[in-house]
Short mmCIF file of C-alpha atoms in Angstrom, two decimals:
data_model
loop_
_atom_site.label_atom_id
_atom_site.label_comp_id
_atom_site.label_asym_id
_atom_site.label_seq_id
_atom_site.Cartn_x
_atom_site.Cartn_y
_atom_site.Cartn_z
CA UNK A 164 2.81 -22.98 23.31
CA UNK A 165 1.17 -26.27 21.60
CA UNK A 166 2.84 -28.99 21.82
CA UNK A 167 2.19 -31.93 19.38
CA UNK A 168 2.16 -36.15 20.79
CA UNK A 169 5.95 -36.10 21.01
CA UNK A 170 6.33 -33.32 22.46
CA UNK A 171 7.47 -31.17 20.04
CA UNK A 172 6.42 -27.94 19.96
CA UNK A 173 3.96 -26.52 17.28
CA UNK A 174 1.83 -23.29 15.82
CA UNK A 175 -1.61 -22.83 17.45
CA UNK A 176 -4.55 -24.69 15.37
CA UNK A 177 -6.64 -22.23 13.36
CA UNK A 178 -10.16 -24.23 13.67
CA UNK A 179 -12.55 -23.11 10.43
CA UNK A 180 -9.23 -21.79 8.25
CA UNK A 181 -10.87 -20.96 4.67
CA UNK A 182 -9.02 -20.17 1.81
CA UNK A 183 -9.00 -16.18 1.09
CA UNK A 184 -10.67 -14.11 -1.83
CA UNK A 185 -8.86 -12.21 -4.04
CA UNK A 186 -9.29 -8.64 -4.52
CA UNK A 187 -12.02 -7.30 -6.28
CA UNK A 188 -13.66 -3.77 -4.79
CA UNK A 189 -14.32 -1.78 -6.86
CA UNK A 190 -15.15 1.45 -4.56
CA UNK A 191 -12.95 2.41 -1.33
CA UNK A 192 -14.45 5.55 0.40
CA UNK A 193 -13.16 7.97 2.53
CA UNK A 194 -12.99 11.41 4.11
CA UNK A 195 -10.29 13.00 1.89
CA UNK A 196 -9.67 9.78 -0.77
CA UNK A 197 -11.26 7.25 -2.47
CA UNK A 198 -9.56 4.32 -4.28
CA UNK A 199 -11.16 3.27 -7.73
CA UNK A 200 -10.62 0.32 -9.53
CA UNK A 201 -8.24 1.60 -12.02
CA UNK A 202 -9.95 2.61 -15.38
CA UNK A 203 -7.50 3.67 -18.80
CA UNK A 204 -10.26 5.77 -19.72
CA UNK A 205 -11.24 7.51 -16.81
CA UNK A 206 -7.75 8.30 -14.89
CA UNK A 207 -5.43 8.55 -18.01
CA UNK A 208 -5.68 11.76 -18.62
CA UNK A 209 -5.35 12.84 -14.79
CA UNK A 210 -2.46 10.09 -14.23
CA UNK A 211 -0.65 11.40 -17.58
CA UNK A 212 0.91 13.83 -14.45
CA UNK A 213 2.15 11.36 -12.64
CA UNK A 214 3.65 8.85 -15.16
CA UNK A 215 4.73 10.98 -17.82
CA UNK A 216 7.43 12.36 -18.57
CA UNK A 217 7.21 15.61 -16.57
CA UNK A 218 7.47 13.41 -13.22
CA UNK A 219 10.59 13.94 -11.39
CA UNK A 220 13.00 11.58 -12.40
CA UNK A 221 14.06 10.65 -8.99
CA UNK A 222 10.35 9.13 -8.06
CA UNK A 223 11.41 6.09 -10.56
CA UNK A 224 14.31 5.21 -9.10
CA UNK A 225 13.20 2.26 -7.09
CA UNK A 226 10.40 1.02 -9.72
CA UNK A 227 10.76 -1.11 -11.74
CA UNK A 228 9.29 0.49 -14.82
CA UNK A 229 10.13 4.45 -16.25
CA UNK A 230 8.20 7.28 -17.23
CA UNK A 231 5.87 7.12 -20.21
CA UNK A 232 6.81 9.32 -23.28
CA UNK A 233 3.56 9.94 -24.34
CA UNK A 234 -0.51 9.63 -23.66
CA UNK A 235 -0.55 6.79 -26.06
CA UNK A 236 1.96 4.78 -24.39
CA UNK A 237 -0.09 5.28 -20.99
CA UNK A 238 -3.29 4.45 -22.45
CA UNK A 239 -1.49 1.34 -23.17
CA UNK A 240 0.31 0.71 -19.96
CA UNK A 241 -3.21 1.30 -18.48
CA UNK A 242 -5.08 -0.83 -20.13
CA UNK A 243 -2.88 -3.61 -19.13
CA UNK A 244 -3.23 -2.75 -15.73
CA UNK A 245 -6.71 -2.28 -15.67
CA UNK A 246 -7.03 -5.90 -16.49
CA UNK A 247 -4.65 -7.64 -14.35
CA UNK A 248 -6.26 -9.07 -11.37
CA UNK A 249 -2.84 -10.11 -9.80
CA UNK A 250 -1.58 -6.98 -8.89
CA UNK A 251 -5.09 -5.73 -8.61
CA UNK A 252 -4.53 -1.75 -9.42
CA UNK A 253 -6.35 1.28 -7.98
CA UNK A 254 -6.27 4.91 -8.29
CA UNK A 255 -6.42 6.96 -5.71
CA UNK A 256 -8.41 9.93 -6.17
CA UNK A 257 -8.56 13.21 -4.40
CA UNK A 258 -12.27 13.30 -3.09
CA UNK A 259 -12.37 17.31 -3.65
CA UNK A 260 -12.16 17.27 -7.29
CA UNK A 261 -12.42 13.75 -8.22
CA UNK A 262 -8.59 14.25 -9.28
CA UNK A 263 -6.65 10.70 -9.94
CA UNK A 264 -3.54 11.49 -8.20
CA UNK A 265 -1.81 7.72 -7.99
CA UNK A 266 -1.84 4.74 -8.16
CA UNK A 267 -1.23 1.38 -5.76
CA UNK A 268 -1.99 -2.47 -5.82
CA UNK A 269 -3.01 -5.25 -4.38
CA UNK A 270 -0.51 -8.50 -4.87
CA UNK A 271 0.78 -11.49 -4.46
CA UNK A 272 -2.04 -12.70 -3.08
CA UNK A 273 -1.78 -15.84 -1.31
CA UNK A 274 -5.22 -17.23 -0.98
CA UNK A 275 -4.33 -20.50 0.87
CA UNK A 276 -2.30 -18.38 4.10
CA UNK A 277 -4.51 -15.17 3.42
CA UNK A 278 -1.74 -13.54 2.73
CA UNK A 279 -1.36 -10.27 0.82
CA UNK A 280 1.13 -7.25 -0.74
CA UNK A 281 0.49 -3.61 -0.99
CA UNK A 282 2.88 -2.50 -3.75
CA UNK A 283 2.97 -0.20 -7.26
CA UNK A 284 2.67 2.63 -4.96
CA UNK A 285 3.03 5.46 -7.42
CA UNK A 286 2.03 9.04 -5.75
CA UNK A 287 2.09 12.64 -7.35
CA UNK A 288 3.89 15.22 -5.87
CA UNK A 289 0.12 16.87 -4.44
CA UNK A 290 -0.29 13.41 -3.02
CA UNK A 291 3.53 13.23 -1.15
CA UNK A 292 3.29 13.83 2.29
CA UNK A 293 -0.48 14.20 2.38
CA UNK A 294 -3.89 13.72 4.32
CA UNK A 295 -4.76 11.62 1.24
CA UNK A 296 -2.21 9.45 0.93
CA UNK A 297 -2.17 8.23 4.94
CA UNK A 298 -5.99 7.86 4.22
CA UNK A 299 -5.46 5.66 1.04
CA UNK A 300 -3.13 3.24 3.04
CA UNK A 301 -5.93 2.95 5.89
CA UNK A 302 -8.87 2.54 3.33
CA UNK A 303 -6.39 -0.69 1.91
CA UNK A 304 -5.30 -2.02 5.30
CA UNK A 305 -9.16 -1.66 6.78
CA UNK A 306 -9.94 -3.67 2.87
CA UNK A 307 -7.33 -6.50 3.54
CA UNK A 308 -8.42 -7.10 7.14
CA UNK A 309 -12.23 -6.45 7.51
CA UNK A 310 -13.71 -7.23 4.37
CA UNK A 311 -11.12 -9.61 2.52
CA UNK A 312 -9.61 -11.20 6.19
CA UNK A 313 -6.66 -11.64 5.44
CA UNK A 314 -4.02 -12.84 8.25
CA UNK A 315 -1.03 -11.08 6.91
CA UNK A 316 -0.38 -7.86 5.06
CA UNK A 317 3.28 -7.38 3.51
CA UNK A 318 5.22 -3.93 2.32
CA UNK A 319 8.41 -4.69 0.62
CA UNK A 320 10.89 -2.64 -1.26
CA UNK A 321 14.42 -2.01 -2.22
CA UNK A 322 16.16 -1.85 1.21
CA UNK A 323 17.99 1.37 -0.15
CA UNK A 324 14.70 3.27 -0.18
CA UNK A 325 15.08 4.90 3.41
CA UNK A 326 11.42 6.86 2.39
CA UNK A 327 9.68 3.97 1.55
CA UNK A 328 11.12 1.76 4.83
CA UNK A 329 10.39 5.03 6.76
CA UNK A 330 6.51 4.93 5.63
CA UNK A 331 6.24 1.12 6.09
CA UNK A 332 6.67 2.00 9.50
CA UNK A 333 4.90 5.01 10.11
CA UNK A 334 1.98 3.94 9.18
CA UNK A 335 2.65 0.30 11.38
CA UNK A 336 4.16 -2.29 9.76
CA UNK A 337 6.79 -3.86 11.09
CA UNK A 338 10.28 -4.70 10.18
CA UNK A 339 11.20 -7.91 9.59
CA UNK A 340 14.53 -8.41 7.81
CA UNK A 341 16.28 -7.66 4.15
CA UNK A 342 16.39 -10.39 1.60
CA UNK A 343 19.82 -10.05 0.15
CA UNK A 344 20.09 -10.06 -3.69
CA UNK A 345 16.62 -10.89 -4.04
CA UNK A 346 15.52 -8.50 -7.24
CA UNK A 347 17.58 -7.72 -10.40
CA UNK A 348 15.54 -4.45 -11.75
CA UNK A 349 17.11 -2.30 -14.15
CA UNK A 350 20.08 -4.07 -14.38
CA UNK A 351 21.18 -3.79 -11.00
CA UNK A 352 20.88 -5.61 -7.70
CA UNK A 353 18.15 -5.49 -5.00
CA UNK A 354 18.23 -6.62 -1.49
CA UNK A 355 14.64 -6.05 -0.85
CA UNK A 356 13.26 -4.74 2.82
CA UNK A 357 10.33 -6.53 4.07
CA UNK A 358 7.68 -5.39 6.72
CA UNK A 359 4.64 -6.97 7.89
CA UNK A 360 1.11 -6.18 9.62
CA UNK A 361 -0.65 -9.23 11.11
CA UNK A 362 -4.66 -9.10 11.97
CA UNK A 363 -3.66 -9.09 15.14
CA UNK A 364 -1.54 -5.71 14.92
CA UNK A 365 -4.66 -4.20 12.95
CA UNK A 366 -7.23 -3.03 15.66
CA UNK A 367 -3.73 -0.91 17.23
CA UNK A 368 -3.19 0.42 14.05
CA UNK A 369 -6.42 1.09 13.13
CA UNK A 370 -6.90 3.49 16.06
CA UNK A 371 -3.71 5.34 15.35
CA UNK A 372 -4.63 6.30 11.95
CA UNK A 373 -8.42 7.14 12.62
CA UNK A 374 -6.96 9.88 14.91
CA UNK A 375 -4.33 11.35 12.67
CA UNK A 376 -6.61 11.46 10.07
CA UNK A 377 -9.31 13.06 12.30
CA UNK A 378 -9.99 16.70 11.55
CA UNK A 379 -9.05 17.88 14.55
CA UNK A 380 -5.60 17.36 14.01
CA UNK A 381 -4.84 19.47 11.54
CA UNK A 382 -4.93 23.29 11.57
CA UNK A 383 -6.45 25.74 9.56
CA UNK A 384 -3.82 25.44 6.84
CA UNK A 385 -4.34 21.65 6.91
CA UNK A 386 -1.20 21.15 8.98
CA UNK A 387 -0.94 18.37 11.14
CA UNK A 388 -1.14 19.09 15.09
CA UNK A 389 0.43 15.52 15.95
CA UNK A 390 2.16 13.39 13.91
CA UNK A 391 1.55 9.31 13.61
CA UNK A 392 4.52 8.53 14.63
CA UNK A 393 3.72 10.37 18.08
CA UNK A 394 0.17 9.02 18.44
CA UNK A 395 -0.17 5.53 20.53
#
């Protein structure tokens, strides 16, 4: 470890550090998914599914915001998202029918440390558990790291949300420690879970999700063979 001249210890100088971009793709391609840049007019109608009010009510426990009650309100909603550029919103879209079957953001984007969220992950019920939703997280991650280099890549959520801590670290990122009482959200408290993948953890992780997500690992009913959690 560095030391500095009296002999203090210190972090290891980053020569040529540059300030980061923000998001702005508009196109993320893949095998199985693609993420768009979110559009009102066309993913409303497909995302109606997802945010209205025939969603499962248990899938908004842990956001922040409810179910819409109607297209109009969602064409609203939408068109606010569509123009935020901080969270930076795409949908994720099945690449065999050019379905929009969530949504998930870019945020909190710390240009100065290159340091960036993943959150608004909102999936259908198709999308749970799917080919297509690993592959969405890997066309983000490979986003954040190759094209917008960023150093650090955060997941955080309500630490009573045992799925969502589970798929922060299936799919790599690591644990790092629960902020007590850091969120009110519908009127309750939130001690919020955080995780973390560094640039340096990326070329691992990487690997391990290009073969899950190869074909060869899933069977004829689309079945995995080996799960991520098993591959090294």
């Amino acid at each position: 470890m560095p030391v500095n001249e009296f002999n203090q210890p210190i972090g290891e100088s980053l020569p040529g550090h540059t300030p980061g971009e923000r998001p702005s793709a508009a196109l993320l391609s893949g095998r199985y998914c693609r993420l768009e840049k979110l559009s009102a007019e066309r993913h409303g109608m497909d995302l109606y599914a997802v945010y209205g009010p025939a969603s499962p009510p248990q899938n908004w426990t842990y956001l922040s915001l409810n179910p819409v009650a109607s297209v109009a309100e969602l064409d609203a909603l939408l068109q606010r998202l569509k123009q935020s550029a901080d969270p930076y919103y795409f949908a994720i879209v099945d690449q065999a029918d050019g379905q929009a079957v969530g949504t998930m953001a870019l945020q909190r984007a710390d240009t100065a440390n290159r340091v960036i969220e993943v959150g608004w992950v909102i999936y259908s019920e198709r999308l749970k558990r799917s080919r297509i939703a690993t592959e969405a997280q890997f066309l983000l991650a490979q986003y954040v790291f190759e094209t917008l280099r960023y150093r650090r890549y955060e997941w955080k959520c309500d630490a009573l949300n045992k799925a969502s801590c589970r798929a922060a670290e299936r799919l790599g990122f690591r644990f790092e420690g629960i902020f007590r009482q850091a969120v009110v959200y519908k009127g309750r408290n939130r001690d919020t879970a955080w995780f973390a993948m560094l640039d340096a953890d990326w070329p691992q992780v990487k690997q391990r999700m290009q073969r899950w997500l190869a074909e060869g690992n899933f069977d004829e009913q689309g079945r995995q063979r080996v799960p991520l959690r098993e591959i090294k």
